[in-house]
PDB file of C-alpha atoms in Angstrom:
ATOM      1  CA  ALA A 154       0.000   0.000   0.000  1.00  0.00           C
ATOM      2  CA  GLN A 155       1.194   3.459  -0.758  1.00  0.00           C
ATOM      3  CA  SER A 156       2.070   5.848   2.050  1.00  0.00           C
ATOM      4  CA  VAL A 157       3.774   9.179   2.614  1.00  0.00           C
ATOM      5  CA  THR A 158       6.025  10.172   5.504  1.00  0.00           C
ATOM      6  CA  GLN A 159       6.902  13.788   6.137  1.00  0.00           C
ATOM      7  CA  LEU A 160       9.853  14.121   8.484  1.00  0.00           C
ATOM      8  CA  GLY A 161       9.376  16.940  10.949  1.00  0.00           C
ATOM      9  CA  SER A 162       5.944  18.264  11.775  1.00  0.00           C
ATOM     10  CA  HIS A 163       7.376  21.758  12.264  1.00  0.00           C
ATOM     11  CA  VAL A 164      10.277  23.501  10.538  1.00  0.00           C
ATOM     12  CA  SER A 165      11.492  26.978  11.476  1.00  0.00           C
ATOM     13  CA  VAL A 166      13.813  29.080   9.331  1.00  0.00           C
ATOM     14  CA  SER A 167      14.943  32.673   9.155  1.00  0.00           C
ATOM     15  CA  GLU A 168      13.958  34.899   6.283  1.00  0.00           C
ATOM     16  CA  GLY A 169      16.472  34.409   3.465  1.00  0.00           C
ATOM     17  CA  ALA A 170      17.530  30.965   4.653  1.00  0.00           C
ATOM     18  CA  LEU A 171      17.216  27.700   2.747  1.00  0.00           C
ATOM     19  CA  VAL A 172      13.937  25.843   3.121  1.00  0.00           C
ATOM     20  CA  LEU A 173      14.068  22.024   3.128  1.00  0.00           C
ATOM     21  CA  LEU A 174      10.938  19.988   3.766  1.00  0.00           C
ATOM     22  CA  ARG A 175      11.392  16.231   3.668  1.00  0.00           C
ATOM     23  CA  CYS A 176       9.085  13.661   2.149  1.00  0.00           C
ATOM     24  CA  ASN A 177       9.521   9.912   1.712  1.00  0.00           C
ATOM     25  CA  TYR A 178       6.996   7.668   0.036  1.00  0.00           C
ATOM     26  CA  SER A 179       6.291   4.027  -0.481  1.00  0.00           C
ATOM     27  CA  SER A 180       4.743   2.855  -3.701  1.00  0.00           C
ATOM     28  CA  SER A 181       4.630  -0.407  -5.577  1.00  0.00           C
ATOM     29  CA  VAL A 182       4.769   1.335  -8.949  1.00  0.00           C
ATOM     30  CA  PRO A 183       6.433   4.510 -10.246  1.00  0.00           C
ATOM     31  CA  PRO A 184       4.526   7.163  -8.357  1.00  0.00           C
ATOM     32  CA  TYR A 185       3.021  10.471  -9.214  1.00  0.00           C
ATOM     33  CA  LEU A 186       4.140  12.870  -6.468  1.00  0.00           C
ATOM     34  CA  PHE A 187       2.788  16.226  -5.381  1.00  0.00           C
ATOM     35  CA  TRP A 188       3.464  19.039  -2.965  1.00  0.00           C
ATOM     36  CA  TYR A 189       0.540  21.185  -1.793  1.00  0.00           C
ATOM     37  CA  VAL A 190       0.545  24.299   0.394  1.00  0.00           C
ATOM     38  CA  GLN A 191      -2.256  25.308   2.739  1.00  0.00           C
ATOM     39  CA  TYR A 192      -2.517  28.800   4.168  1.00  0.00           C
ATOM     40  CA  PRO A 193      -4.645  29.366   7.289  1.00  0.00           C
ATOM     41  CA  ASN A 194      -8.370  28.897   6.681  1.00  0.00           C
ATOM     42  CA  GLN A 195      -7.816  28.114   3.012  1.00  0.00           C
ATOM     43  CA  GLY A 196      -7.895  25.047   0.828  1.00  0.00           C
ATOM     44  CA  LEU A 197      -4.871  23.325  -0.633  1.00  0.00           C
ATOM     45  CA  GLN A 198      -2.950  24.819  -3.548  1.00  0.00           C
ATOM     46  CA  LEU A 199      -0.691  22.761  -5.788  1.00  0.00           C
ATOM     47  CA  LEU A 200       2.962  23.825  -5.593  1.00  0.00           C
ATOM     48  CA  LEU A 201       4.431  21.282  -7.992  1.00  0.00           C
ATOM     49  CA  LYS A 202       4.116  17.733  -9.248  1.00  0.00           C
ATOM     50  CA  TYR A 203       6.265  14.925 -10.589  1.00  0.00           C
ATOM     51  CA  THR A 204       4.795  12.543 -13.141  1.00  0.00           C
ATOM     52  CA  THR A 205       7.470  11.379 -15.556  1.00  0.00           C
ATOM     53  CA  GLY A 206      10.587  12.791 -17.161  1.00  0.00           C
ATOM     54  CA  ALA A 207      12.930  15.250 -15.488  1.00  0.00           C
ATOM     55  CA  THR A 208      13.418  14.403 -11.842  1.00  0.00           C
ATOM     56  CA  LEU A 209      13.960  18.011 -10.767  1.00  0.00           C
ATOM     57  CA  VAL A 210      10.621  19.738 -10.801  1.00  0.00           C
ATOM     58  CA  LYS A 211      10.100  23.468 -10.484  1.00  0.00           C
ATOM     59  CA  GLY A 212       6.932  24.896  -9.038  1.00  0.00           C
ATOM     60  CA  ILE A 213       5.351  28.161  -8.075  1.00  0.00           C
ATOM     61  CA  ASN A 214       6.778  30.731  -5.658  1.00  0.00           C
ATOM     62  CA  GLY A 215      10.370  29.592  -6.233  1.00  0.00           C
ATOM     63  CA  PHE A 216       9.918  26.067  -4.852  1.00  0.00           C
ATOM     64  CA  GLU A 217      11.395  22.967  -6.424  1.00  0.00           C
ATOM     65  CA  ALA A 218      11.582  19.274  -5.586  1.00  0.00           C
ATOM     66  CA  GLU A 219      13.712  16.381  -6.736  1.00  0.00           C
ATOM     67  CA  PHE A 220      12.430  12.862  -7.242  1.00  0.00           C
ATOM     68  CA  LYS A 221      15.023  10.334  -6.092  1.00  0.00           C
ATOM     69  CA  LYS A 222      13.836   6.829  -6.818  1.00  0.00           C
ATOM     70  CA  SER A 223      16.760   5.133  -5.040  1.00  0.00           C
ATOM     71  CA  GLU A 224      15.952   7.026  -1.848  1.00  0.00           C
ATOM     72  CA  THR A 225      12.143   7.003  -2.347  1.00  0.00           C
ATOM     73  CA  SER A 226      12.245  10.707  -1.582  1.00  0.00           C
ATOM     74  CA  PHE A 227      10.669  13.869  -2.942  1.00  0.00           C
ATOM     75  CA  HIS A 228      12.057  16.673  -0.781  1.00  0.00           C
ATOM     76  CA  LEU A 229      10.852  20.250  -1.261  1.00  0.00           C
ATOM     77  CA  THR A 230      13.358  23.119  -1.306  1.00  0.00           C
ATOM     78  CA  LYS A 231      13.485  26.863  -1.739  1.00  0.00           C
ATOM     79  CA  PRO A 232      16.824  28.725  -1.764  1.00  0.00           C
ATOM     80  CA  SER A 233      15.631  31.769   0.164  1.00  0.00           C
ATOM     81  CA  ALA A 234      12.637  31.802   2.506  1.00  0.00           C
ATOM     82  CA  HIS A 235      10.181  34.664   2.543  1.00  0.00           C
ATOM     83  CA  MET A 236       7.776  35.579   5.309  1.00  0.00           C
ATOM     84  CA  SER A 237       4.879  34.784   2.996  1.00  0.00           C
ATOM     85  CA  ASP A 238       6.049  31.150   2.766  1.00  0.00           C
ATOM     86  CA  ALA A 239       4.796  30.478   6.293  1.00  0.00           C
ATOM     87  CA  ALA A 240       2.111  27.839   5.844  1.00  0.00           C
ATOM     88  CA  GLU A 241       1.468  24.117   6.091  1.00  0.00           C
ATOM     89  CA  TYR A 242       2.936  21.912   3.378  1.00  0.00           C
ATOM     90  CA  PHE A 243       1.670  18.503   2.362  1.00  0.00           C
ATOM     91  CA  CYS A 244       3.396  15.851   0.292  1.00  0.00           C
ATOM     92  CA  ALA A 245       1.106  13.436  -1.549  1.00  0.00           C
ATOM     93  CA  VAL A 246       1.363  10.351  -3.738  1.00  0.00           C
ATOM     94  CA  ASN A 247      -1.183   9.336  -6.335  1.00  0.00           C
ATOM     95  CA  GLU A 248      -1.774   5.807  -7.592  1.00  0.00           C
ATOM     96  CA  GLY A 249      -5.353   6.510  -8.571  1.00  0.00           C
ATOM     97  CA  LEU A 250      -6.171   7.970  -5.169  1.00  0.00           C
ATOM     98  CA  LEU A 251      -4.334  10.876  -3.582  1.00  0.00           C
ATOM     99  CA  ILE A 252      -2.680   9.916  -0.288  1.00  0.00           C
ATOM    100  CA  PHE A 253      -1.364  12.782   1.840  1.00  0.00           C
ATOM    101  CA  GLY A 254       1.332  12.952   4.461  1.00  0.00           C
ATOM    102  CA  LYS A 255       0.561  14.496   7.849  1.00  0.00           C
ATOM    103  CA  GLY A 256       1.987  17.848   6.841  1.00  0.00           C
ATOM    104  CA  THR A 257       4.848  20.124   7.894  1.00  0.00           C
ATOM    105  CA  THR A 258       4.242  23.568   9.309  1.00  0.00           C
ATOM    106  CA  LEU A 259       6.818  26.068   8.077  1.00  0.00           C
ATOM    107  CA  SER A 260       7.524  29.107  10.222  1.00  0.00           C
ATOM    108  CA  VAL A 261       9.636  31.982   8.901  1.00  0.00           C
ATOM    109  CA  SER A 262      11.135  34.520  11.275  1.00  0.00           C
ATOM    110  CA  SER A 263      12.556  37.924  10.390  1.00  0.00           C
TER     111      SER A 263
ATOM    112  CA  GLU B 295     -12.226  30.945 -13.891  1.00  0.00           C
ATOM    113  CA  ALA B 296     -14.161  30.513 -10.679  1.00  0.00           C
ATOM    114  CA  GLY B 297     -12.714  28.069  -8.169  1.00  0.00           C
ATOM    115  CA  VAL B 298     -14.359  25.351  -6.126  1.00  0.00           C
ATOM    116  CA  ALA B 299     -17.063  26.826  -3.917  1.00  0.00           C
ATOM    117  CA  GLN B 300     -18.068  25.419  -0.551  1.00  0.00           C
ATOM    118  CA  SER B 301     -20.618  26.422   2.046  1.00  0.00           C
ATOM    119  CA  PRO B 302     -20.946  26.997   4.862  1.00  0.00           C
ATOM    120  CA  ARG B 303     -17.396  27.940   5.827  1.00  0.00           C
ATOM    121  CA  TYR B 304     -17.973  27.221   9.510  1.00  0.00           C
ATOM    122  CA  LYS B 305     -20.518  25.121  11.385  1.00  0.00           C
ATOM    123  CA  ILE B 306     -20.948  24.337  15.057  1.00  0.00           C
ATOM    124  CA  ILE B 307     -23.394  21.623  16.079  1.00  0.00           C
ATOM    125  CA  GLU B 308     -24.057  19.396  19.059  1.00  0.00           C
ATOM    126  CA  LYS B 309     -23.389  15.683  18.928  1.00  0.00           C
ATOM    127  CA  ARG B 310     -26.217  13.598  17.521  1.00  0.00           C
ATOM    128  CA  GLN B 311     -27.388  16.502  15.341  1.00  0.00           C
ATOM    129  CA  SER B 312     -27.222  16.381  11.573  1.00  0.00           C
ATOM    130  CA  VAL B 313     -25.307  18.661   9.216  1.00  0.00           C
ATOM    131  CA  ALA B 314     -24.903  19.091   5.466  1.00  0.00           C
ATOM    132  CA  PHE B 315     -22.155  20.622   3.402  1.00  0.00           C
ATOM    133  CA  TRP B 316     -22.417  21.858  -0.154  1.00  0.00           C
ATOM    134  CA  CYS B 317     -19.827  21.950  -2.927  1.00  0.00           C
ATOM    135  CA  ASN B 318     -19.874  23.425  -6.403  1.00  0.00           C
ATOM    136  CA  PRO B 319     -16.875  22.282  -8.490  1.00  0.00           C
ATOM    137  CA  ILE B 320     -15.081  24.126 -11.236  1.00  0.00           C
ATOM    138  CA  SER B 321     -17.217  24.250 -14.353  1.00  0.00           C
ATOM    139  CA  GLY B 322     -16.570  21.269 -16.611  1.00  0.00           C
ATOM    140  CA  HIS B 323     -14.770  19.179 -14.005  1.00  0.00           C
ATOM    141  CA  ALA B 324     -16.257  15.716 -14.070  1.00  0.00           C
ATOM    142  CA  THR B 325     -14.515  14.357 -10.995  1.00  0.00           C
ATOM    143  CA  LEU B 326     -15.392  15.554  -7.517  1.00  0.00           C
ATOM    144  CA  TYR B 327     -13.822  14.543  -4.208  1.00  0.00           C
ATOM    145  CA  TRP B 328     -14.710  14.996  -0.542  1.00  0.00           C
ATOM    146  CA  TYR B 329     -11.879  14.894   1.991  1.00  0.00           C
ATOM    147  CA  GLN B 330     -11.845  14.983   5.781  1.00  0.00           C
ATOM    148  CA  GLN B 331      -8.930  16.826   7.377  1.00  0.00           C
ATOM    149  CA  ILE B 332      -8.591  16.323  11.110  1.00  0.00           C
ATOM    150  CA  LEU B 333      -6.411  18.839  12.959  1.00  0.00           C
ATOM    151  CA  GLY B 334      -2.743  17.932  12.648  1.00  0.00           C
ATOM    152  CA  GLN B 335      -3.281  15.453   9.824  1.00  0.00           C
ATOM    153  CA  GLY B 336      -3.355  15.448   6.055  1.00  0.00           C
ATOM    154  CA  PRO B 337      -6.634  15.238   4.152  1.00  0.00           C
ATOM    155  CA  LYS B 338      -8.205  11.802   3.888  1.00  0.00           C
ATOM    156  CA  LEU B 339     -10.420  10.909   0.950  1.00  0.00           C
ATOM    157  CA  LEU B 340     -14.005  10.132   1.902  1.00  0.00           C
ATOM    158  CA  ILE B 341     -15.623   9.732  -1.495  1.00  0.00           C
ATOM    159  CA  GLN B 342     -14.887  10.286  -5.183  1.00  0.00           C
ATOM    160  CA  PHE B 343     -17.490  10.912  -7.879  1.00  0.00           C
ATOM    161  CA  GLN B 344     -17.062  10.673 -11.625  1.00  0.00           C
ATOM    162  CA  ASN B 345     -19.961  12.687 -13.048  1.00  0.00           C
ATOM    163  CA  ASN B 346     -22.829  11.506 -10.821  1.00  0.00           C
ATOM    164  CA  GLY B 347     -21.468   8.019 -10.167  1.00  0.00           C
ATOM    165  CA  VAL B 348     -19.419   6.915  -7.156  1.00  0.00           C
ATOM    166  CA  VAL B 349     -15.871   5.786  -8.013  1.00  0.00           C
ATOM    167  CA  ASP B 350     -14.619   5.143  -4.486  1.00  0.00           C
ATOM    168  CA  ASP B 351     -16.335   5.418  -1.109  1.00  0.00           C
ATOM    169  CA  SER B 352     -14.310   2.822   0.753  1.00  0.00           C
ATOM    170  CA  GLN B 353     -13.340   5.259   3.521  1.00  0.00           C
ATOM    171  CA  LEU B 354     -16.776   6.816   3.986  1.00  0.00           C
ATOM    172  CA  PRO B 355     -18.396   5.820   7.312  1.00  0.00           C
ATOM    173  CA  LYS B 356     -21.624   4.827   5.700  1.00  0.00           C
ATOM    174  CA  ASP B 357     -23.520   4.360   8.934  1.00  0.00           C
ATOM    175  CA  ARG B 358     -23.536   8.133   9.433  1.00  0.00           C
ATOM    176  CA  PHE B 359     -22.100   9.792   6.331  1.00  0.00           C
ATOM    177  CA  SER B 360     -23.796  10.092   2.962  1.00  0.00           C
ATOM    178  CA  ALA B 361     -23.012  12.005  -0.192  1.00  0.00           C
ATOM    179  CA  GLU B 362     -24.703  12.631  -3.454  1.00  0.00           C
ATOM    180  CA  ARG B 363     -23.956  14.386  -6.690  1.00  0.00           C
ATOM    181  CA  LEU B 364     -27.180  14.747  -8.574  1.00  0.00           C
ATOM    182  CA  LYS B 365     -26.907  15.895 -12.206  1.00  0.00           C
ATOM    183  CA  GLY B 366     -23.133  15.486 -12.044  1.00  0.00           C
ATOM    184  CA  VAL B 367     -22.414  19.017 -10.849  1.00  0.00           C
ATOM    185  CA  ASP B 368     -23.028  20.121  -7.240  1.00  0.00           C
ATOM    186  CA  SER B 369     -22.524  17.733  -4.391  1.00  0.00           C
ATOM    187  CA  THR B 370     -23.774  17.468  -0.823  1.00  0.00           C
ATOM    188  CA  LEU B 371     -22.105  15.645   2.053  1.00  0.00           C
ATOM    189  CA  LYS B 372     -24.270  14.839   5.073  1.00  0.00           C
ATOM    190  CA  ILE B 373     -23.490  13.599   8.544  1.00  0.00           C
ATOM    191  CA  GLN B 374     -26.302  12.140  10.634  1.00  0.00           C
ATOM    192  CA  PRO B 375     -25.911  11.800  13.570  1.00  0.00           C
ATOM    193  CA  ALA B 376     -22.664  13.666  14.219  1.00  0.00           C
ATOM    194  CA  LYS B 377     -20.082  12.466  16.742  1.00  0.00           C
ATOM    195  CA  LEU B 378     -17.389  14.431  18.524  1.00  0.00           C
ATOM    196  CA  GLU B 379     -14.705  12.778  16.379  1.00  0.00           C
ATOM    197  CA  ASP B 380     -16.303  14.243  13.242  1.00  0.00           C
ATOM    198  CA  SER B 381     -14.871  17.648  14.151  1.00  0.00           C
ATOM    199  CA  ALA B 382     -12.646  18.442  11.185  1.00  0.00           C
ATOM    200  CA  VAL B 383     -12.326  20.496   8.029  1.00  0.00           C
ATOM    201  CA  TYR B 384     -14.239  19.015   5.106  1.00  0.00           C
ATOM    202  CA  LEU B 385     -12.596  19.806   1.804  1.00  0.00           C
ATOM    203  CA  CYS B 386     -14.116  19.476  -1.611  1.00  0.00           C
ATOM    204  CA  ALA B 387     -11.922  19.176  -4.698  1.00  0.00           C
ATOM    205  CA  SER B 388     -12.505  18.719  -8.400  1.00  0.00           C
ATOM    206  CA  SER B 389     -10.422  17.689 -11.378  1.00  0.00           C
ATOM    207  CA  SER B 390     -10.629  17.615 -15.148  1.00  0.00           C
ATOM    208  CA  PRO B 391     -11.249  14.346 -16.948  1.00  0.00           C
ATOM    209  CA  THR B 392      -8.191  14.721 -19.206  1.00  0.00           C
ATOM    210  CA  GLY B 393      -5.152  12.933 -17.872  1.00  0.00           C
ATOM    211  CA  GLY B 394      -4.778   9.904 -15.615  1.00  0.00           C
ATOM    212  CA  ALA B 395      -3.515   9.830 -12.090  1.00  0.00           C
ATOM    213  CA  THR B 396      -1.755  13.075 -12.916  1.00  0.00           C
ATOM    214  CA  TYR B 397      -5.032  14.942 -12.578  1.00  0.00           C
ATOM    215  CA  GLU B 398      -4.445  18.139 -10.694  1.00  0.00           C
ATOM    216  CA  GLN B 399      -7.059  18.481  -8.016  1.00  0.00           C
ATOM    217  CA  TYR B 400      -8.380  21.946  -7.244  1.00  0.00           C
ATOM    218  CA  PHE B 401      -9.488  22.447  -3.669  1.00  0.00           C
ATOM    219  CA  GLY B 402     -12.176  24.603  -2.169  1.00  0.00           C
ATOM    220  CA  PRO B 403     -11.658  26.614   1.041  1.00  0.00           C
ATOM    221  CA  GLY B 404     -13.260  23.918   3.181  1.00  0.00           C
ATOM    222  CA  THR B 405     -15.945  23.792   5.850  1.00  0.00           C
ATOM    223  CA  ARG B 406     -14.739  23.737   9.430  1.00  0.00           C
ATOM    224  CA  LEU B 407     -17.084  21.582  11.524  1.00  0.00           C
ATOM    225  CA  THR B 408     -17.028  21.666  15.311  1.00  0.00           C
ATOM    226  CA  VAL B 409     -19.120  19.069  17.146  1.00  0.00           C
ATOM    227  CA  THR B 410     -19.711  19.843  20.825  1.00  0.00           C
TER     228      THR B 410
END
């Protein structure tokens, strides 16, 4: 059965610092992988997705993620954090149904 | 293009009462999903519709939850009777029929339900 593990329920960074949010998945077939962001009292917004092809995927707001099959990972990064990046981030895998991780709350301090 | 609409945004009820949530998907999106998001967890799929037919409802607690999508557009999710553990955000999402598992799902703002 597919599953998603997000390491660290809460990540804190300073403005301008590197953002790294970790995601590992289990899947019996090549997965489709997603990162969503959720701002307070809002629905989920797609940041980026991996389906096939290039393993480094670029998304909105300067985020990117790299699919590493050997490590079963799909970590999310952003070179320089901004205050507006503070939100909850969810990694998800899709094998017909979308399965979400428990989420990581990102805090950004000035 | 208008996004996924949901109402109400907030609802407070007592246990054993009933409640209904409404969702209007993006125009032309054939697939509609209802998710339950409990505080501190990721969304969990409750039910998926393709047009007005149910594709998957394996995680829907059918003794108290029901959902319908008449005419293949709007959908209603009902809980009767509610329990304390039903307190959560209920998210509706929709997706376009073109594509496979790569469908991008578009989410509504959610309905926050508090059961007291």
